[in-house]
Tab-separated table of C-alpha atoms and ligand atoms in Angstrom:
chain	number	residue	atom	x	y	z
A	1	MET	CA	-46.522	50.778	12.024
A	2	ALA	CA	-47.017	47.969	15.473
A	3	ARG	CA	-45.404	48.989	18.610
A	4	THR	CA	-44.741	46.425	21.484
A	5	ILE	CA	-42.875	47.433	25.053
A	6	ILE	CA	-41.594	44.649	26.683
A	7	ALA	CA	-41.575	46.391	30.663
A	8	ASN	CA	-40.586	45.470	33.652
A	9	GLY	CA	-38.222	42.486	32.769
A	10	THR	CA	-34.572	41.783	33.241
A	11	VAL	CA	-32.488	41.911	29.842
A	12	VAL	CA	-30.109	39.364	29.893
A	13	THR	CA	-27.549	39.023	26.514
A	14	ALA	CA	-24.243	37.250	26.665
A	15	THR	CA	-22.418	40.107	28.230
A	16	ASP	CA	-25.179	42.185	30.231
A	17	ARG	CA	-28.187	41.432	32.919
A	18	VAL	CA	-30.147	44.659	33.451
A	19	PRO	CA	-33.677	45.693	34.182
A	20	ALA	CA	-34.721	47.142	31.053
A	21	ASP	CA	-37.806	47.640	29.382
A	22	VAL	CA	-37.676	47.231	25.493
A	23	LEU	CA	-39.881	49.122	22.424
A	24	VAL	CA	-40.148	47.529	19.496
A	25	GLU	CA	-41.267	48.306	16.280
A	26	ASP	CA	-42.939	46.491	13.747
A	27	GLU	CA	-39.798	43.714	13.315
A	28	LYS	CA	-36.694	45.448	15.380
A	29	ILE	CA	-35.972	46.461	18.415
A	30	VAL	CA	-35.869	50.507	18.134
A	31	ALA	CA	-35.508	51.365	22.258
A	32	LEU	CA	-34.002	50.093	25.385
A	33	ALA	CA	-34.668	52.016	28.692
A	34	ALA	CA	-34.564	51.554	32.418
A	35	PRO	CA	-37.861	50.545	33.228
A	36	GLY	CA	-40.074	54.541	34.173
A	37	SER	CA	-37.220	56.562	32.660
A	38	HIS	CA	-39.344	57.004	29.060
A	39	ASP	CA	-42.617	58.364	28.005
A	40	TRP	CA	-43.210	55.598	24.937
A	41	THR	CA	-46.700	54.514	23.889
A	42	ALA	CA	-47.632	51.301	22.388
A	43	ASP	CA	-50.540	49.113	21.034
A	44	GLU	CA	-49.237	46.461	23.465
A	45	THR	CA	-47.381	46.864	26.841
A	46	ILE	CA	-46.268	43.002	27.712
A	47	ASP	CA	-45.443	43.023	31.718
A	48	ALA	CA	-41.691	40.933	32.272
A	49	ALA	CA	-41.727	41.501	35.511
A	50	GLY	CA	-39.838	39.091	37.172
A	51	LYS	CA	-38.648	37.282	34.480
A	52	TYR	CA	-35.682	37.394	31.909
A	53	VAL	CA	-35.811	38.795	28.619
A	54	ILE	CA	-33.350	37.082	26.141
A	55	PRO	CA	-32.273	37.190	22.385
A	56	GLY	CA	-34.592	33.817	20.997
A	57	GLY	CA	-32.958	31.053	20.689
A	58	ILE	CA	-30.824	29.881	17.589
A	59	ASP	CA	-30.341	25.706	16.934
A	60	VAL	CA	-28.220	25.645	13.895
A	61	HIS	CA	-28.547	21.959	13.904
A	62	THR	CA	-31.648	20.833	12.485
A	63	HIS	CA	-33.078	18.255	10.411
A	64	MET	CA	-36.193	18.414	9.115
A	65	GLU	CA	-37.664	15.641	7.004
A	66	LEU	CA	-34.169	14.279	6.786
A	67	PRO	CA	-34.113	10.970	4.752
A	68	PHE	CA	-32.009	8.895	6.483
A	69	GLY	CA	-32.151	4.864	7.146
A	70	GLY	CA	-35.026	4.306	4.900
A	71	THR	CA	-37.303	6.588	6.076
A	72	PHE	CA	-37.604	10.542	7.253
A	73	ALA	CA	-37.249	12.540	10.058
A	74	SER	CA	-40.380	12.511	11.574
A	75	ASP	CA	-40.344	16.642	11.691
A	76	THR	CA	-41.982	18.438	8.622
A	77	PHE	CA	-40.863	21.865	8.704
A	78	GLU	CA	-44.170	22.794	9.806
A	79	THR	CA	-44.753	20.753	13.061
A	80	GLY	CA	-40.773	21.368	13.769
A	81	SER	CA	-40.812	25.268	13.646
A	82	ARG	CA	-43.513	25.610	15.545
A	83	ALA	CA	-42.192	22.568	18.324
A	84	ALA	CA	-38.736	25.011	18.287
A	85	ALA	CA	-41.285	27.764	19.217
A	86	TRP	CA	-42.752	26.435	22.096
A	87	GLY	CA	-39.394	26.207	23.350
A	88	GLY	CA	-38.260	29.407	23.152
A	89	THR	CA	-36.137	29.197	19.463
A	90	THR	CA	-36.701	31.802	17.577
A	91	THR	CA	-34.086	30.472	14.380
A	92	ILE	CA	-33.113	27.516	12.949
A	93	VAL	CA	-30.495	26.629	10.164
A	94	ASP	CA	-31.300	23.257	8.838
A	95	PHE	CA	-28.846	21.013	6.279
A	96	ALA	CA	-30.027	20.740	2.461
A	97	VAL	CA	-29.067	17.659	1.038
A	98	GLN	CA	-26.915	17.125	-1.853
A	99	SER	CA	-28.105	13.366	-3.375
A	100	ARG	CA	-25.429	11.693	-4.568
A	101	GLY	CA	-24.963	11.630	-8.261
A	102	ARG	CA	-27.005	15.134	-8.204
A	103	GLY	CA	-25.593	18.766	-7.607
A	104	LEU	CA	-25.517	20.668	-4.358
A	105	MET	CA	-27.192	23.542	-5.690
A	106	GLU	CA	-30.136	21.064	-6.322
A	107	GLY	CA	-30.496	19.818	-2.928
A	108	TYR	CA	-30.642	23.617	-1.741
A	109	GLU	CA	-33.904	24.381	-4.093
A	110	ALA	CA	-35.328	20.955	-2.633
A	111	TRP	CA	-34.834	22.158	1.394
A	112	ARG	CA	-36.185	26.012	0.131
A	113	GLU	CA	-39.166	24.418	-1.430
A	114	LYS	CA	-40.010	22.149	1.636
A	115	ALA	CA	-39.130	24.987	3.998
A	116	ASP	CA	-40.713	27.764	2.051
A	117	GLY	CA	-44.038	28.761	3.199
A	118	ASN	CA	-43.948	26.017	5.876
A	119	CYS	CA	-41.546	27.612	8.117
A	120	ALA	CA	-42.914	29.452	11.559
A	121	ILE	CA	-39.675	31.429	12.494
A	122	ASP	CA	-36.716	32.254	10.608
A	123	TYR	CA	-34.600	29.558	9.308
A	124	GLY	CA	-31.354	29.244	7.229
A	125	PHE	CA	-29.247	26.050	5.820
A	126	HIS	CA	-26.223	24.655	5.496
A	127	LEU	CA	-25.504	22.331	2.936
A	128	ILE	CA	-24.725	18.458	3.353
A	129	ILE	CA	-22.019	17.186	0.389
A	130	SER	CA	-22.314	13.829	-0.668
A	131	ASP	CA	-20.487	13.264	-3.308
A	132	VAL	CA	-17.361	15.922	-3.996
A	133	ASN	CA	-16.990	16.612	-7.611
A	134	GLU	CA	-15.496	19.501	-9.782
A	135	GLN	CA	-18.983	20.287	-9.893
A	136	THR	CA	-20.014	19.934	-6.422
A	137	LEU	CA	-16.591	22.237	-5.512
A	138	LYS	CA	-17.975	25.132	-8.136
A	139	GLU	CA	-21.631	25.266	-6.785
A	140	MET	CA	-19.918	25.566	-3.295
A	141	ASP	CA	-19.242	29.643	-4.617
A	142	THR	CA	-22.739	29.550	-5.810
A	143	ALA	CA	-23.853	28.522	-2.174
A	144	VAL	CA	-22.251	31.399	-1.004
A	145	GLU	CA	-23.276	33.780	-3.387
A	146	GLU	CA	-26.893	32.291	-1.709
A	147	GLY	CA	-26.202	32.597	1.660
A	148	VAL	CA	-25.094	29.096	2.693
A	149	THR	CA	-21.731	30.099	4.061
A	150	SER	CA	-21.288	26.293	5.765
A	151	PHE	CA	-21.327	22.829	4.383
A	152	LYS	CA	-21.385	19.876	6.295
A	153	MET	CA	-19.481	16.733	5.458
A	154	PHE	CA	-19.379	12.993	6.986
A	155	MET	CA	-16.277	10.634	8.307
A	156	ALA	CA	-19.344	8.792	9.115
A	157	TYR	CA	-21.944	6.513	7.617
A	158	PRO	CA	-20.018	4.975	4.595
A	159	GLY	CA	-21.748	4.315	1.605
A	160	VAL	CA	-24.555	7.088	2.314
A	161	PHE	CA	-22.904	10.519	3.314
A	162	TYR	CA	-19.270	9.277	3.895
A	163	SER	CA	-16.374	11.281	1.841
A	164	ASP	CA	-12.729	10.500	2.059
A	165	ASP	CA	-10.057	12.128	3.256
A	166	GLY	CA	-9.241	13.201	-0.268
A	167	GLN	CA	-12.760	14.631	-0.813
A	168	ILE	CA	-13.096	16.528	2.193
A	169	PHE	CA	-9.634	18.130	1.724
A	170	ARG	CA	-10.851	19.307	-1.625
A	171	ALA	CA	-13.906	21.273	-0.401
A	172	MET	CA	-11.640	22.107	2.451
A	173	GLN	CA	-9.347	23.784	0.321
A	174	LYS	CA	-12.237	25.302	-1.387
A	175	ALA	CA	-13.679	26.897	1.975
A	176	ALA	CA	-10.239	28.596	2.474
A	177	GLU	CA	-10.923	30.061	-0.850
A	178	ASN	CA	-14.409	31.178	-0.492
A	179	GLY	CA	-14.291	31.633	3.388
A	180	SER	CA	-17.389	29.306	4.232
A	181	THR	CA	-16.768	27.170	7.008
A	182	ILE	CA	-16.436	23.151	7.098
A	183	MET	CA	-18.372	21.371	9.296
A	184	MET	CA	-17.719	17.995	10.117
A	185	HIS	CA	-19.300	14.518	11.302
A	186	ALA	CA	-16.177	13.366	13.334
A	187	GLU	CA	-16.455	9.410	13.663
A	188	ASN	CA	-14.320	7.097	11.895
A	189	GLY	CA	-17.002	5.578	9.788
A	190	ILE	CA	-14.685	3.097	8.544
A	191	ALA	CA	-13.601	1.435	11.623
A	192	ILE	CA	-16.654	1.917	13.260
A	193	ASP	CA	-18.145	-0.481	10.087
A	194	VAL	CA	-15.863	-3.468	10.928
A	195	LEU	CA	-16.521	-3.325	14.803
A	196	VAL	CA	-20.539	-3.282	13.705
A	197	GLU	CA	-20.246	-6.314	11.485
A	198	GLN	CA	-18.281	-8.088	14.201
A	199	ALA	CA	-21.012	-7.295	16.800
A	200	LEU	CA	-23.675	-8.715	14.488
A	201	GLN	CA	-21.829	-11.729	13.914
A	202	ARG	CA	-21.560	-12.595	17.547
A	203	GLY	CA	-24.978	-12.164	17.996
A	204	GLU	CA	-25.164	-8.800	19.608
A	205	THR	CA	-28.443	-6.397	17.758
A	206	ASP	CA	-29.511	-4.546	20.720
A	207	PRO	CA	-29.414	-1.045	20.609
A	208	ILE	CA	-26.275	-0.836	23.332
A	209	TYR	CA	-24.503	-2.031	20.689
A	210	HIS	CA	-24.911	0.592	18.775
A	211	GLY	CA	-23.106	2.468	21.671
A	212	ILE	CA	-19.640	0.096	22.438
A	213	VAL	CA	-19.289	-0.136	18.680
A	214	ARG	CA	-19.073	3.526	18.089
A	215	LYS	CA	-16.025	4.067	19.966
A	216	SER	CA	-15.101	7.114	21.863
A	217	ILE	CA	-11.512	7.066	20.604
A	218	LEU	CA	-12.998	6.356	17.569
A	219	GLU	CA	-14.460	10.064	17.324
A	220	GLY	CA	-11.186	11.606	18.686
A	221	GLU	CA	-9.008	10.434	16.026
A	222	ALA	CA	-11.197	11.478	13.266
A	223	THR	CA	-11.296	14.660	14.868
A	224	HIS	CA	-7.734	15.055	14.974
A	225	ARG	CA	-7.916	13.653	10.888
A	226	ALA	CA	-10.350	16.542	10.366
A	227	ILE	CA	-8.466	19.486	12.178
A	228	LYS	CA	-5.104	18.448	10.586
A	229	LEU	CA	-6.413	18.256	7.432
A	230	ALA	CA	-8.471	21.703	7.725
A	231	GLU	CA	-4.853	23.359	8.868
A	232	LEU	CA	-3.463	21.965	5.647
A	233	ALA	CA	-6.252	23.554	3.795
A	234	GLY	CA	-6.491	27.108	5.624
A	235	ALA	CA	-10.050	26.035	6.096
A	236	PRO	CA	-12.238	27.067	9.203
A	237	LEU	CA	-13.794	23.995	10.776
A	238	TYR	CA	-16.385	23.450	12.688
A	239	ILE	CA	-17.285	20.189	14.706
A	240	VAL	CA	-20.526	18.973	15.068
A	241	HIS	CA	-22.145	16.910	17.661
A	242	LEU	CA	-18.755	16.371	20.136
A	243	SER	CA	-19.722	13.581	22.420
A	244	ALA	CA	-16.266	12.402	23.569
A	245	LEU	CA	-13.683	13.859	25.970
A	246	GLU	CA	-10.772	12.473	23.426
A	247	ALA	CA	-12.481	14.906	20.742
A	248	LEU	CA	-12.909	17.803	23.042
A	249	GLU	CA	-9.430	17.373	24.131
A	250	GLU	CA	-8.299	17.464	19.983
A	251	VAL	CA	-10.321	20.552	20.061
A	252	THR	CA	-8.597	22.380	23.030
A	253	ILE	CA	-5.274	22.053	21.284
A	254	ALA	CA	-6.321	23.120	18.313
A	255	ARG	CA	-7.545	26.047	19.502
A	256	ASP	CA	-4.628	26.795	21.962
A	257	GLN	CA	-2.294	27.087	18.504
A	258	ASP	CA	-4.728	29.580	17.762
A	259	LEU	CA	-6.447	27.616	14.490
A	260	ASN	CA	-9.901	28.707	13.337
A	261	VAL	CA	-11.400	25.402	15.054
A	262	PHE	CA	-14.780	25.553	16.802
A	263	ALA	CA	-17.445	22.441	17.865
A	264	GLU	CA	-20.736	22.609	19.695
A	265	THR	CA	-21.954	19.556	21.883
A	266	CYS	CA	-25.818	19.293	21.723
A	267	PRO	CA	-27.970	18.112	24.945
A	268	GLN	CA	-28.219	15.068	25.400
A	269	TYR	CA	-24.172	14.273	24.951
A	270	LEU	CA	-24.377	16.737	28.579
A	271	LEU	CA	-27.637	14.854	30.086
A	272	LEU	CA	-27.757	11.520	28.967
A	273	GLY	CA	-25.436	8.359	29.219
A	274	LEU	CA	-24.982	5.090	27.777
A	275	ASP	CA	-27.353	3.292	30.138
A	276	ASP	CA	-29.988	5.421	28.647
A	277	LEU	CA	-29.324	2.935	25.564
A	278	GLY	CA	-30.112	-0.188	27.513
A	279	ASN	CA	-33.601	-1.714	28.480
A	280	GLY	CA	-33.802	-3.495	25.366
A	281	PHE	CA	-35.158	-2.316	22.303
A	282	GLU	CA	-36.501	0.651	24.244
A	283	GLY	CA	-33.111	2.198	24.118
A	284	ALA	CA	-33.926	3.101	20.535
A	285	LYS	CA	-34.860	5.592	21.253
A	286	TYR	CA	-31.436	7.125	22.113
A	287	VAL	CA	-29.557	5.422	19.032
A	288	CYS	CA	-27.612	8.830	17.484
A	289	SER	CA	-24.347	9.342	16.447
A	290	PRO	CA	-22.181	10.040	17.794
A	291	PRO	CA	-23.862	7.489	20.508
A	292	LEU	CA	-24.686	8.948	24.242
A	293	ARG	CA	-21.262	8.338	26.359
A	294	ASP	CA	-20.460	6.446	29.174
A	295	TRP	CA	-20.989	8.311	32.851
A	296	GLU	CA	-18.077	6.381	34.461
A	297	ALA	CA	-15.424	7.427	31.714
A	298	GLY	CA	-16.583	11.437	32.463
A	299	HIS	CA	-17.357	12.728	29.142
A	300	GLN	CA	-20.099	14.632	30.236
A	301	GLU	CA	-18.650	16.733	32.888
A	302	GLU	CA	-15.759	17.717	30.454
A	303	LEU	CA	-18.020	18.411	27.851
A	304	TRP	CA	-19.010	21.113	30.390
A	305	ARG	CA	-15.758	22.085	31.682
A	306	GLY	CA	-15.661	22.893	27.706
A	307	LEU	CA	-18.488	24.946	27.480
A	308	ARG	CA	-17.509	26.573	30.290
A	309	GLY	CA	-13.715	27.192	29.232
A	310	ASN	CA	-14.962	27.986	25.412
A	311	ASP	CA	-13.610	24.547	24.316
A	312	LEU	CA	-16.883	24.388	22.673
A	313	GLN	CA	-18.711	27.247	21.788
A	314	VAL	CA	-22.026	26.247	20.668
A	315	ILE	CA	-25.274	24.393	22.411
A	316	SER	CA	-27.530	23.352	19.333
A	317	THR	CA	-30.233	20.075	19.213
A	318	ASP	CA	-29.451	17.687	16.300
A	319	HIS	CA	-33.065	17.479	16.350
A	320	CYS	CA	-33.398	14.533	13.774
A	321	PRO	CA	-36.579	12.780	15.504
A	322	PHE	CA	-37.907	9.304	14.452
A	323	CYS	CA	-41.115	7.621	15.851
A	324	MET	CA	-41.015	4.042	18.294
A	325	ASP	CA	-44.197	3.177	17.156
A	326	GLU	CA	-47.385	3.812	15.079
A	327	PHE	CA	-47.938	7.816	15.448
A	328	ASP	CA	-50.544	10.835	13.088
A	329	GLY	CA	-49.744	8.328	10.111
A	330	LEU	CA	-46.066	7.602	10.014
A	331	ILE	CA	-44.716	4.208	10.257
A	332	ALA	CA	-43.058	2.987	13.556
A	333	GLN	CA	-39.731	4.395	12.518
A	334	LYS	CA	-37.196	3.232	15.034
A	335	ARG	CA	-38.245	-0.609	15.018
A	336	LEU	CA	-36.834	-0.606	11.411
A	337	GLY	CA	-33.555	-1.627	13.192
A	338	GLU	CA	-35.369	-4.479	15.361
A	339	GLY	CA	-33.300	-7.223	15.547
A	340	ASP	CA	-30.072	-5.218	14.034
A	341	PHE	CA	-29.048	-1.672	15.524
A	342	SER	CA	-27.216	-0.630	12.388
A	343	LYS	CA	-30.502	-0.335	11.213
A	344	ILE	CA	-32.401	1.746	13.520
A	345	PRO	CA	-32.417	5.133	12.282
A	346	ASN	CA	-29.824	7.926	14.129
A	347	GLY	CA	-31.261	10.815	15.697
A	348	MET	CA	-33.653	12.077	18.493
A	349	PRO	CA	-36.163	14.920	19.108
A	350	GLY	CA	-34.354	17.922	20.978
A	351	VAL	CA	-35.783	21.003	19.255
A	352	GLU	CA	-37.936	21.878	21.734
A	353	PRO	CA	-36.679	21.608	24.794
A	354	ARG	CA	-33.118	22.868	24.118
A	355	MET	CA	-33.848	26.323	26.100
A	356	GLU	CA	-35.105	25.236	28.934
A	357	LEU	CA	-32.727	21.787	29.527
A	358	ILE	CA	-30.123	23.638	29.377
A	359	TYR	CA	-31.052	26.098	31.929
A	360	GLN	CA	-32.404	23.189	34.470
A	361	ALA	CA	-28.954	21.679	34.092
A	362	GLY	CA	-26.842	24.101	32.974
A	363	VAL	CA	-27.727	27.655	35.228
A	364	ALA	CA	-30.373	26.588	37.488
A	365	GLU	CA	-27.874	24.072	38.819
A	366	GLY	CA	-24.753	25.674	38.521
A	367	ARG	CA	-22.707	24.534	35.948
A	368	ILE	CA	-22.862	28.042	33.803
A	369	SER	CA	-23.321	31.519	34.676
A	370	LEU	CA	-26.424	32.994	32.729
A	371	ASN	CA	-24.678	34.990	30.660
A	372	ARG	CA	-22.897	32.161	29.227
A	373	TRP	CA	-26.556	30.498	28.920
A	374	VAL	CA	-27.656	33.031	26.313
A	375	GLU	CA	-24.233	32.708	24.579
A	376	LEU	CA	-24.043	29.018	23.924
A	377	CYS	CA	-28.113	28.660	22.871
A	378	SER	CA	-27.875	31.921	21.187
A	379	THR	CA	-25.521	34.779	20.100
A	380	ALA	CA	-22.610	32.316	19.195
A	381	PRO	CA	-24.596	30.387	16.954
A	382	ALA	CA	-25.721	33.533	15.468
A	383	LYS	CA	-22.357	35.131	15.390
A	384	MET	CA	-20.402	31.676	14.432
A	385	PHE	CA	-22.922	31.097	10.986
A	386	GLY	CA	-22.967	34.858	10.222
A	387	LEU	CA	-26.279	36.206	11.376
A	388	TYR	CA	-25.207	38.648	13.995
A	389	PRO	CA	-26.557	41.553	15.053
A	390	GLN	CA	-29.675	40.675	13.012
A	391	LYS	CA	-30.162	38.029	15.511
A	392	GLY	CA	-28.612	36.802	18.651
A	393	THR	CA	-28.604	39.809	20.412
A	394	ILE	CA	-31.312	42.279	22.268
A	395	ALA	CA	-29.888	45.929	20.892
A	396	VAL	CA	-31.374	48.649	18.837
A	397	GLY	CA	-31.457	47.550	15.457
A	398	SER	CA	-31.559	43.710	16.227
A	399	ASP	CA	-34.809	41.792	14.839
A	400	ALA	CA	-37.109	41.341	17.609
A	401	ASP	CA	-36.642	37.838	18.269
A	402	ILE	CA	-37.654	37.991	21.617
A	403	VAL	CA	-37.842	35.706	24.443
A	404	ILE	CA	-39.308	36.168	27.913
A	405	PHE	CA	-38.307	33.667	30.364
A	406	ASP	CA	-39.557	32.763	33.708
A	407	PRO	CA	-36.984	31.822	35.790
A	408	ASN	CA	-39.568	30.575	38.564
A	409	LYS	CA	-42.011	28.283	36.509
A	410	ALA	CA	-41.650	25.511	36.761
A	411	LYS	CA	-43.203	22.182	34.480
A	412	THR	CA	-42.359	18.441	33.710
A	413	ILE	CA	-41.007	16.943	30.530
A	414	SER	CA	-43.386	14.907	28.707
A	415	VAL	CA	-44.914	13.672	25.421
A	416	GLU	CA	-47.696	14.693	26.702
A	417	ASN	CA	-47.295	18.346	26.500
A	418	GLN	CA	-44.661	18.726	23.373
A	419	HIS	CA	-45.195	19.756	20.306
A	420	MET	CA	-42.438	17.837	18.109
A	421	ARG	CA	-43.681	15.516	15.863
A	422	VAL	CA	-42.855	12.263	17.427
A	423	ASP	CA	-44.412	9.410	20.413
A	424	TYR	CA	-41.627	9.985	23.020
A	425	SER	CA	-39.468	12.206	25.206
A	426	ALA	CA	-36.019	11.755	25.520
A	427	TYR	CA	-36.191	13.236	29.056
A	428	GLU	CA	-39.656	12.160	30.085
A	429	GLY	CA	-40.844	13.676	33.843
A	430	TRP	CA	-37.711	15.179	34.018
A	431	GLU	CA	-38.307	18.708	35.771
A	432	VAL	CA	-37.554	22.109	35.052
A	433	SER	CA	-37.635	24.852	37.479
A	434	GLY	CA	-37.950	28.464	34.723
A	435	THR	CA	-40.268	27.798	31.131
A	436	VAL	CA	-40.331	29.976	27.768
A	437	ASP	CA	-43.191	32.595	28.609
A	438	THR	CA	-43.960	34.672	25.476
A	439	VAL	CA	-41.900	34.196	22.255
A	440	LEU	CA	-41.327	37.185	19.464
A	441	SER	CA	-40.276	36.557	16.253
A	442	ARG	CA	-39.472	39.646	14.339
A	443	GLY	CA	-42.168	41.594	16.718
A	444	ARG	CA	-44.580	39.513	16.616
A	445	LYS	CA	-46.088	37.641	19.103
A	446	ILE	CA	-45.524	33.657	18.552
A	447	VAL	CA	-46.358	32.354	21.932
A	448	ALA	CA	-47.747	33.795	24.876
A	449	ASP	CA	-50.128	32.697	27.624
A	450	GLY	CA	-50.085	29.149	26.718
A	451	GLU	CA	-50.928	29.400	22.829
A	452	TYR	CA	-49.590	29.334	19.821
A	453	LEU	CA	-50.026	32.482	17.888
A	454	GLY	CA	-47.444	31.551	14.948
A	455	ASP	CA	-48.532	30.963	11.797
A	456	LYS	CA	-46.197	28.609	9.267
A	457	SER	CA	-45.633	30.992	6.583
A	458	HIS	CA	-44.249	33.527	8.881
A	459	GLY	CA	-40.792	32.280	8.756
A	460	ARG	CA	-38.397	34.508	6.626
A	461	TYR	CA	-34.921	32.341	4.619
A	462	LEU	CA	-31.823	33.696	6.027
A	463	ALA	CA	-29.304	34.356	3.598
A	464	ARG	CA	-26.635	34.313	6.155
A	465	GLY	CA	-22.541	35.775	6.280
A	466	THR	CA	-19.643	33.800	6.669
A	467	ASN	CA	-18.352	32.916	10.008
A	468	GLN	CA	-17.676	36.143	11.956
A	469	TYR	CA	-15.535	34.366	14.632
A	470	VAL	CA	-12.490	33.186	12.023
A	471	HIS	CA	-9.431	35.492	12.841
B	1	LIG	O1	-27.922	10.575	14.635
B	1	LIG	C1	-27.715	11.633	14.432
B	1	LIG	N1	-26.758	12.354	14.426
B	1	LIG	N2	-28.548	12.182	13.090
B	1	LIG	C2	-28.130	12.879	12.243
B	1	LIG	C3	-27.825	12.985	11.503
B	1	LIG	C4	-26.048	13.275	11.546
B	1	LIG	O2	-24.766	12.403	11.574
B	1	LIG	O3	-26.477	14.799	12.000
B	2	LIG	ZN1	-23.314	14.102	12.094
B	3	LIG	ZN1	-27.360	16.332	12.471
């Protein structure tokens, strides 16, 4: 039996902030006590004086190896999970994809094959539904039995992942029956495609037009429609990567009506803006959907308000990296869209800096409390996706997924010191005042003293329960 004591730190959970020692036995937290008040012995004592001891980050929106836009997201489960660990994330929930014309469970099996034995941290899956039919609907039940309790659908990307309202409604009816949650990419893709075509006809081909044609009003409209369909079907609904104040308004109204409607946003929508899509083709680094929003319209400030007031419950990353230039054996993926912004693979890297970025912009700069940071990045994702209290807190009986975070150790974010498999950082040169110091995954030290100590076979598949916020 391996015993570790994390001594002299300040334990921070979603609700508490207390000086406490933490005793870990093998994979679990087995005791908490006031420093110096116990006679525990251990194989190793980690001194956390002056540091926060928080539950490991949980990123419930990643796309390792996602096939998209004629290429694949550049991080594999091996490289992406290692980068996540470096950044203090100890669990990911990734999106397995049902290919058109194939079964839902085939997608699940394919993603298990990619991840099993190749993931440094624990992992679960949502399933992307690309094709609603009788078989898919039946397989939603099988998926739930396997611990896949959430299904992503798209009102965007016609001809790729898009589902029409009837297909969405049928899947929602099934979700209402089996207790799962429908996750929605809420943008009106049909109207957006008209605007894309018209922009290209005018010769507007640069990345900035990606941000201009994907109007925030069309995210608001799709969010409204998704909420109404879910209300009628009686299904829980989770809006993914919410970026626009119009969409937040719809979620706020629904929550005020006591509906089971939830939403996440991502660091890029809080910290970056439409102007990042400018500067010629450099803006391709920032092409993701929904797009980064105009600062002047006030989306970012509204999102912070939503996070404070719990109209937004989760911060995930939508980690979906593509390289700008040839890198590590990969092609210049973003350049597939040179001369036509609609062909730029959609997505940005983000799994690694999430905890530090949100600590900086949220806690250090006074937008959210320390407890809310832990809640948004770990506890609420665990509850939303049926992993709590195994994950998402520091408590007796919970997995020893623990991050020791140093609030006084600054660093500069850069492509030079990151670990994601991509040739740029969207936050190049940004200063953060607190950083991840030590990371434990189920009791095992996987990052310490500036070194990676994990391995790709450590992560375990998590069969998840259903959404613990549903009432
Ligand atoms: O641009 C994005 N968001 N790429 C990943 C796919 C998705 O829609 O989440
Ligand atoms: Zn999406
Ligand atoms: Zn995504």
